[in-house]
PDB file of C-alpha atoms in Angstrom:
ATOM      1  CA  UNK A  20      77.569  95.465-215.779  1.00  0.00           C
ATOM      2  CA  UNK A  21      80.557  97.804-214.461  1.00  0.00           C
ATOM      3  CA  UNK A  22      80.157  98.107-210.365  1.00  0.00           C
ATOM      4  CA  UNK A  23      79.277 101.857-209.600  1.00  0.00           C
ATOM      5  CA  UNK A  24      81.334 104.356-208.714  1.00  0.00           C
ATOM      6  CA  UNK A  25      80.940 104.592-204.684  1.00  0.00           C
ATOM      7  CA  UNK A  26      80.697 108.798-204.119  1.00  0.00           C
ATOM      8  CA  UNK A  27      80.868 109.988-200.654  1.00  0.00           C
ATOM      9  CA  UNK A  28      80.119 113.819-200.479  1.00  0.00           C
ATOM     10  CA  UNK A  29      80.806 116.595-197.807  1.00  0.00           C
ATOM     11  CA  UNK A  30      79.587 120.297-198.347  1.00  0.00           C
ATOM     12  CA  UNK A  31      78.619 122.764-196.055  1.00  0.00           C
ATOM     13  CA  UNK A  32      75.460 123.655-197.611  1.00  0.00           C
ATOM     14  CA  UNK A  33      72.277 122.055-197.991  1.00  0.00           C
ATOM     15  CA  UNK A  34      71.345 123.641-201.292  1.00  0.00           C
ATOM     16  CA  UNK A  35      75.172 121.867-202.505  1.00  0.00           C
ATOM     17  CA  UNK A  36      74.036 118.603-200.916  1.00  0.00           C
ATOM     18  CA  UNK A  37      70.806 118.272-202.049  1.00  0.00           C
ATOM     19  CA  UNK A  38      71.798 119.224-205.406  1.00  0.00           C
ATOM     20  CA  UNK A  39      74.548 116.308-205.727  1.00  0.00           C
ATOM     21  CA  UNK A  40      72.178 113.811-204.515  1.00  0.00           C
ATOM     22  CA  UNK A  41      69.698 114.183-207.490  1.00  0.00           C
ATOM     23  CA  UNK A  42      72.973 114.860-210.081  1.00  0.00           C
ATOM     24  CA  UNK A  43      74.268 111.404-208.854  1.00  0.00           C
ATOM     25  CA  UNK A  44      71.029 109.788-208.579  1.00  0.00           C
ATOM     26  CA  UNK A  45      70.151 110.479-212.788  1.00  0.00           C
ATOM     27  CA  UNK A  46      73.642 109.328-213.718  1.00  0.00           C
ATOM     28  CA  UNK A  47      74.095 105.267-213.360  1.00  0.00           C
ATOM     29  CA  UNK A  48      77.714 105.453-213.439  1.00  0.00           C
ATOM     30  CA  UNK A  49      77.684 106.711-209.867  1.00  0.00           C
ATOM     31  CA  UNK A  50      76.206 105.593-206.554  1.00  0.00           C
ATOM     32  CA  UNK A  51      76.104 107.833-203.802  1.00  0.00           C
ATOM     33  CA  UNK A  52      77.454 106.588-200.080  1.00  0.00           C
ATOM     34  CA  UNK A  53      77.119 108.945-197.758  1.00  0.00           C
ATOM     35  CA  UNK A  54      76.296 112.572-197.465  1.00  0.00           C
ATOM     36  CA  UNK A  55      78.541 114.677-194.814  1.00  0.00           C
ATOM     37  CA  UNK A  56      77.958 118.196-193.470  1.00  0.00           C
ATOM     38  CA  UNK A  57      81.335 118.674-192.463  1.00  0.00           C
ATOM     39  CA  UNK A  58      85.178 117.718-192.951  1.00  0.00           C
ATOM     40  CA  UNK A  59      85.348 116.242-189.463  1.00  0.00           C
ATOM     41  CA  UNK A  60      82.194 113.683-190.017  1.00  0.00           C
ATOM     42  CA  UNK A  61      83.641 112.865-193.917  1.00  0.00           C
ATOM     43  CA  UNK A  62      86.651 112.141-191.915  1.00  0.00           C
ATOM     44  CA  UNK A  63      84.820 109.215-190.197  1.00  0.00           C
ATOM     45  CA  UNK A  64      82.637 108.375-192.947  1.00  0.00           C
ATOM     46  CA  UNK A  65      85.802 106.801-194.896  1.00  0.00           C
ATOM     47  CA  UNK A  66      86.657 104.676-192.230  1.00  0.00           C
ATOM     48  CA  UNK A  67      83.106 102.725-191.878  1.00  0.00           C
ATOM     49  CA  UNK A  68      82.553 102.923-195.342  1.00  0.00           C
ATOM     50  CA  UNK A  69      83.861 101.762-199.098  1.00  0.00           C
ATOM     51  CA  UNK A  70      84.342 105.186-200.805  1.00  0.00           C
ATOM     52  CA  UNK A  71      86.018 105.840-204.515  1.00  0.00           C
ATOM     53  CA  UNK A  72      85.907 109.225-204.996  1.00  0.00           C
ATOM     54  CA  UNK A  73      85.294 111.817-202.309  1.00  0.00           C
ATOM     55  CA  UNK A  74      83.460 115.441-203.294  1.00  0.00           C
ATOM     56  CA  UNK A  75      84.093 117.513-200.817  1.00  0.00           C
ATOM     57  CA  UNK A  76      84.070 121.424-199.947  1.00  0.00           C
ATOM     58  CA  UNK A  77      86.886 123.499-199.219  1.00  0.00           C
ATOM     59  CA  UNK A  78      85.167 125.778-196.779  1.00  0.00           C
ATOM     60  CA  UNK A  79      83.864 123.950-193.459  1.00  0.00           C
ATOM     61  CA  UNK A  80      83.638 123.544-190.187  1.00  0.00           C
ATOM     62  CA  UNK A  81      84.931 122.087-188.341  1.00  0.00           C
ATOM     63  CA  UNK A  82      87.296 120.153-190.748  1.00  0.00           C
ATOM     64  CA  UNK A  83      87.861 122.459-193.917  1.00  0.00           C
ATOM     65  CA  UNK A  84      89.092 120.992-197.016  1.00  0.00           C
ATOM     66  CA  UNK A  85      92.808 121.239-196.120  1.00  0.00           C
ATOM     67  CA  UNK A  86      92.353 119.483-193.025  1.00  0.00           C
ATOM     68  CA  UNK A  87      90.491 116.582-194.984  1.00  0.00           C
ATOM     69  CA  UNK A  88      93.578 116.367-197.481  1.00  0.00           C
ATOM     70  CA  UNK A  89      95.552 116.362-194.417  1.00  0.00           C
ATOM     71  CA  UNK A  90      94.083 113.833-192.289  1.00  0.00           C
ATOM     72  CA  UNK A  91      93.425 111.585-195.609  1.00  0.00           C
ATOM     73  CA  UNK A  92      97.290 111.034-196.199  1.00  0.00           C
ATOM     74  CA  UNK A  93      97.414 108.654-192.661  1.00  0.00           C
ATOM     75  CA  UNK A  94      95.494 106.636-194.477  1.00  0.00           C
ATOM     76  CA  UNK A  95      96.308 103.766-196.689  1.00  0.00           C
ATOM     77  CA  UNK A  96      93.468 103.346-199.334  1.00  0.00           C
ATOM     78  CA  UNK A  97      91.645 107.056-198.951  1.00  0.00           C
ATOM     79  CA  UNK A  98      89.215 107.741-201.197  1.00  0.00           C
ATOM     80  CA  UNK A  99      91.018 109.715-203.942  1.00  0.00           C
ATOM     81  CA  UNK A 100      89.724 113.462-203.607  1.00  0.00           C
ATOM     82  CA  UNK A 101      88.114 116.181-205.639  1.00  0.00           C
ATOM     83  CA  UNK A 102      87.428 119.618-203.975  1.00  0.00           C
ATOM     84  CA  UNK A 103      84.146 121.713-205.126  1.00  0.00           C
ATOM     85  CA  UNK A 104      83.899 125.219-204.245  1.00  0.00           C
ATOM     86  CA  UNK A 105      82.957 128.610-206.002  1.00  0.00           C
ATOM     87  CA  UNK A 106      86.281 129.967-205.112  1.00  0.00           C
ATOM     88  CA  UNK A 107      88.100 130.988-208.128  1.00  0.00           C
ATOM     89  CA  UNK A 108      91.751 131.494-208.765  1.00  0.00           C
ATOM     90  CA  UNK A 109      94.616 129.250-208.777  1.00  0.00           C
ATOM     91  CA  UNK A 110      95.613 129.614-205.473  1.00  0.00           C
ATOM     92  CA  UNK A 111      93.440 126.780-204.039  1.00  0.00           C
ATOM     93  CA  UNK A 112      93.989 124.065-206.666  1.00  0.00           C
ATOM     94  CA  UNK A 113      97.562 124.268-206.536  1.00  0.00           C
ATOM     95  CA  UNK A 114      97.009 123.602-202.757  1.00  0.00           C
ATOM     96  CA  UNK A 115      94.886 120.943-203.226  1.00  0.00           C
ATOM     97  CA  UNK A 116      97.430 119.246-205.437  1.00  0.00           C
ATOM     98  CA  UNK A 117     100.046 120.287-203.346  1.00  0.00           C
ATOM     99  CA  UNK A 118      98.361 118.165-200.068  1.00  0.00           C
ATOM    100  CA  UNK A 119      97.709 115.101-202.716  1.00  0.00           C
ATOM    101  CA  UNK A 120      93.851 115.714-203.333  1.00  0.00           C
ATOM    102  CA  UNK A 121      93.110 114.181-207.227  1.00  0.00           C
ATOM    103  CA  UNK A 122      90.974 117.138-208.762  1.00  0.00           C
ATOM    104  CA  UNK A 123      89.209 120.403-208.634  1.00  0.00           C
ATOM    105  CA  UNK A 124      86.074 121.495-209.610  1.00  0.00           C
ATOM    106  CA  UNK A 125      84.392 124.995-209.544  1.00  0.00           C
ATOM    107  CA  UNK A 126      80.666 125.754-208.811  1.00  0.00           C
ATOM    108  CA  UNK A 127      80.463 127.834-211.821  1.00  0.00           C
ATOM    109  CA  UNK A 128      80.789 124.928-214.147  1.00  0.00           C
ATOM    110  CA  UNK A 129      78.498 122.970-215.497  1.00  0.00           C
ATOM    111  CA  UNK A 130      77.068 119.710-213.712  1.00  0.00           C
ATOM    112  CA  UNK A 131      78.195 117.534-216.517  1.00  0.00           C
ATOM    113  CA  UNK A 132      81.672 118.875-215.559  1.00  0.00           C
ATOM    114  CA  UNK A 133      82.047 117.685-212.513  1.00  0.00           C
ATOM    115  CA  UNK A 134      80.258 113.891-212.967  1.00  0.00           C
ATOM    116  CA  UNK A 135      82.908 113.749-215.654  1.00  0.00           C
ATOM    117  CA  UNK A 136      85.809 114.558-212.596  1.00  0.00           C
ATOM    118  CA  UNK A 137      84.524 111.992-210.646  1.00  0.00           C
ATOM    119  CA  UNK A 138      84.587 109.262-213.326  1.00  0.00           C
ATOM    120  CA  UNK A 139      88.048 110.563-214.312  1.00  0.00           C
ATOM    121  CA  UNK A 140      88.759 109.939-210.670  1.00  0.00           C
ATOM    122  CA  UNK A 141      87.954 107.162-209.906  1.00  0.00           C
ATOM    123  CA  UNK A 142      90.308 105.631-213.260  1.00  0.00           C
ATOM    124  CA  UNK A 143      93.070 107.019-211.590  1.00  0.00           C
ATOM    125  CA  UNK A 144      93.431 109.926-213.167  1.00  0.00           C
ATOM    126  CA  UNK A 145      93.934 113.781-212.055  1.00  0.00           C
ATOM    127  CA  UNK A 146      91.898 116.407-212.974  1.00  0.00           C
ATOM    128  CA  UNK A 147      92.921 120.358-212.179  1.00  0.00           C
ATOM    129  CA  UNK A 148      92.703 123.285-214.236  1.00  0.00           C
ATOM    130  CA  UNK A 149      96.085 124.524-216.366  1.00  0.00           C
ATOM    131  CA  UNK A 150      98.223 126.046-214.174  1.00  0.00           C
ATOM    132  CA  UNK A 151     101.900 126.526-213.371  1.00  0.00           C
ATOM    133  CA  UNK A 152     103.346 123.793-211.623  1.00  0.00           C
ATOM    134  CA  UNK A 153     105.553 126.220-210.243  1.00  0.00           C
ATOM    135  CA  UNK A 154     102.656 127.780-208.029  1.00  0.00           C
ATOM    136  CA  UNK A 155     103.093 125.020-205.920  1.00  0.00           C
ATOM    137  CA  UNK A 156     105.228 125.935-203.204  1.00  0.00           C
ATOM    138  CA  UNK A 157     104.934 123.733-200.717  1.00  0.00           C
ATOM    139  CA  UNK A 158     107.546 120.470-200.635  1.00  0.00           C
ATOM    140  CA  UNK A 159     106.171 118.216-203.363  1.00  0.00           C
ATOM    141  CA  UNK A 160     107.054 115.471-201.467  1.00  0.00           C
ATOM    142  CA  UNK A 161     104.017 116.343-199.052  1.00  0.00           C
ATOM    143  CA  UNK A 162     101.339 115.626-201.651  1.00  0.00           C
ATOM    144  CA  UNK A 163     102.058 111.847-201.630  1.00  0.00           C
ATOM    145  CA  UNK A 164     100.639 109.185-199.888  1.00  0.00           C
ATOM    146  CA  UNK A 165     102.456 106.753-196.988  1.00  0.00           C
ATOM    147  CA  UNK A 166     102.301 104.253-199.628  1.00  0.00           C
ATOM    148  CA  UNK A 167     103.656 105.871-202.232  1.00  0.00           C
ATOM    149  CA  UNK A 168     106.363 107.626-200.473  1.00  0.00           C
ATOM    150  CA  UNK A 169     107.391 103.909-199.269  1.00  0.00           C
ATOM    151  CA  UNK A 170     107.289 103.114-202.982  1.00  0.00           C
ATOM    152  CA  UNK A 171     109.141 105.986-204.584  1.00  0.00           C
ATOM    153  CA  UNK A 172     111.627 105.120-201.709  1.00  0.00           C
ATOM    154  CA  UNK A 173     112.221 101.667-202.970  1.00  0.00           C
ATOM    155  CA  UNK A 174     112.648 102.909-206.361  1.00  0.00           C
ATOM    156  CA  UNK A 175     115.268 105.005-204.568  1.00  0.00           C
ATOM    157  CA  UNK A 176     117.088 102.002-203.721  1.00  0.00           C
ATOM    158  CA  UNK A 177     117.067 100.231-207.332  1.00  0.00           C
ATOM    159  CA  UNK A 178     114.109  97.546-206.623  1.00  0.00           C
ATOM    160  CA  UNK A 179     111.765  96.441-209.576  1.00  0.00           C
ATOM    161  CA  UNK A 180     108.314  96.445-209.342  1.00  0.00           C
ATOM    162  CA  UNK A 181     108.173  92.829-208.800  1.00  0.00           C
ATOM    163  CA  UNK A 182     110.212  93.287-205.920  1.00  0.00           C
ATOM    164  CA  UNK A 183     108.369  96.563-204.243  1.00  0.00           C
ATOM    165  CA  UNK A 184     105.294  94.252-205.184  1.00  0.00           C
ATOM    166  CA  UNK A 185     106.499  91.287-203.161  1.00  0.00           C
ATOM    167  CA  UNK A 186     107.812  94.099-200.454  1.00  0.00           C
ATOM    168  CA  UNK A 187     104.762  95.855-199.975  1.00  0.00           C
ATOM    169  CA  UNK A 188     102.393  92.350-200.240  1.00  0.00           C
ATOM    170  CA  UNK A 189     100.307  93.700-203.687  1.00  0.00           C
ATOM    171  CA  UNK A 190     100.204  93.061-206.869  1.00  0.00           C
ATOM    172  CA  UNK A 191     102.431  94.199-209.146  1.00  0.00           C
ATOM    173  CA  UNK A 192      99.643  96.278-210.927  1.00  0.00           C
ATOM    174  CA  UNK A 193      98.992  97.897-207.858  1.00  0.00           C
ATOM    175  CA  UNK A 194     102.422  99.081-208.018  1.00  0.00           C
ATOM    176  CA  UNK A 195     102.060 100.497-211.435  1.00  0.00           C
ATOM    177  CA  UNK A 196      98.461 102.206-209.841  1.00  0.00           C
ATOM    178  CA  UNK A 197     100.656 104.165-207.269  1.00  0.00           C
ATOM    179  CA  UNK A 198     103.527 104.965-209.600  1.00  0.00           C
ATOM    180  CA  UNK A 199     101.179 106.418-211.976  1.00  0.00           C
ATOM    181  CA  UNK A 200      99.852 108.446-209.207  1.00  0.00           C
ATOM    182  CA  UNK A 201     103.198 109.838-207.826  1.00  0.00           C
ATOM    183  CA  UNK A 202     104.629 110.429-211.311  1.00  0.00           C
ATOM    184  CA  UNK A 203     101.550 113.271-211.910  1.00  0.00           C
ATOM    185  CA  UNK A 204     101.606 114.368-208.114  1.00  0.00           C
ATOM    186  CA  UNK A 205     105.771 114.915-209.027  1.00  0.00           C
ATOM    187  CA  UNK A 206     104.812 115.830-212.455  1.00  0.00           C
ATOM    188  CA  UNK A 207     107.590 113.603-213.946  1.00  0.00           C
ATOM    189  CA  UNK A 208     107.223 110.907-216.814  1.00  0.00           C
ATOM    190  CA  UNK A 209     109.031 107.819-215.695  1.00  0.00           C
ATOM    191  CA  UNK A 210     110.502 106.365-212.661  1.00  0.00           C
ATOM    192  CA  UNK A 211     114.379 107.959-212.865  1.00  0.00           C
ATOM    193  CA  UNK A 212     113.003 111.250-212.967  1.00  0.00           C
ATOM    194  CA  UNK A 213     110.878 110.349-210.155  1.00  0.00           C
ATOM    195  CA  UNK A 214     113.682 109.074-208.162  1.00  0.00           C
ATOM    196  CA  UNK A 215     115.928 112.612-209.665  1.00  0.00           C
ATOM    197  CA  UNK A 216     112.971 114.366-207.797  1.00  0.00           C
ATOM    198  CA  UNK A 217     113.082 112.239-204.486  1.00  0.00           C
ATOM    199  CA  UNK A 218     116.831 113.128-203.762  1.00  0.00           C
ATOM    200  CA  UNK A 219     116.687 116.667-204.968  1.00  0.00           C
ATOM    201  CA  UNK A 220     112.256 117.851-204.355  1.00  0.00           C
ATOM    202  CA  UNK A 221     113.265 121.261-204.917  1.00  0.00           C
ATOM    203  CA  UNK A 222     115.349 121.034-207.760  1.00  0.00           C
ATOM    204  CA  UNK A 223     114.476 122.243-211.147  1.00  0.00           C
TER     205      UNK A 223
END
């Protein structure tokens, strides 16, 4: 049997809450961790405990959604990140992808839509809804983790995976994990247009 995918949730409302809890509970895939009110306690929540995939809100208080993205980029093995509002629009997507959260699901969807997020999730995947990469303003640079900024700076300097492996002390397939990551964060296909990004993030 495959282990469960651990979900930690954080949502403002209890309606939201309430409602994951029995979505999660019917599908076997999943198993749910904890259930937060609030950025600030989901914050704390992935420090005690062994989270996958994080569902979070983007409105809350205190600790919104950007501040979780935020404060979840200090950390080394975060739970990779899917925001759930009813907001509509592009505008906060592209921000969550800018500040290196993994997917984005609206309220308006079906359940089905966002159980299938989470699984995509927590395979390493991304999962946002078409948009122009060019909405994303912000450096896209900021969207990537300590780890794989170290990375994509040892690629910078012309070291194999084997050798950012032995670097870093992981394997080398945790390597290719993170450089899968960074490549869709930087939207780029291999690792010389990843490095082409590094010394020129706001070139075309």
């Amino acid at each position: 049997m495959l282990d469960k995918i651990r979900v930690g949730i954080a949502d403002k409302n209890p309606l939201v809450r309430a409602g994951l809890k029995q979505l999660l509970s019917e599908d076997e895939r999943f198993e749910l961790i904890v259930t937060c009110t609030d950025g600030e306690e989901f914050i704390v929540a992935t420090t005690r405990l062994p989270i996958d995939v994080g569902v979070i809100g983007w409105v809350m208080s205190p600790g919104n959604g950007e501040y979780v993205l935020k404060k979840l980029r200090e950390f080394q093995n975060a739970p990779r990140i899917a925001v759930y509002t009813g907001a509509e629009g592009i505008e906060i997507p592209a921000k969550v992808m800018a500040l290196g959260g993994a997917g984005f699901c609206t309220k308006s969807e079906a359940p089905h839509t966002l159980l299938e997020t989470i699984a995509t999730l927590a395979e390493g995947r991304m999962v946002f809804p078409f948009m122009d990469i060019n909405m994303i303003h912000d450096d896209p640079m900021s969207g990537l983790t300590r780890r794989e900024r170290t990375i994509l700076a040892e690629l910078a300097n012309g070291k194999t995976n084997a050798q950012i492996a032995r670097d870093q002390g992981v394997s080398v397939n945790t390597v290719k994990f993170h450089l899968k990551n960074l490549y869709d964060k930087l939207n780029v296909r291999n690792r010389v247009q990843a490095v082409s990004r590094y010394l020129n993030p706001h070139g075309s």
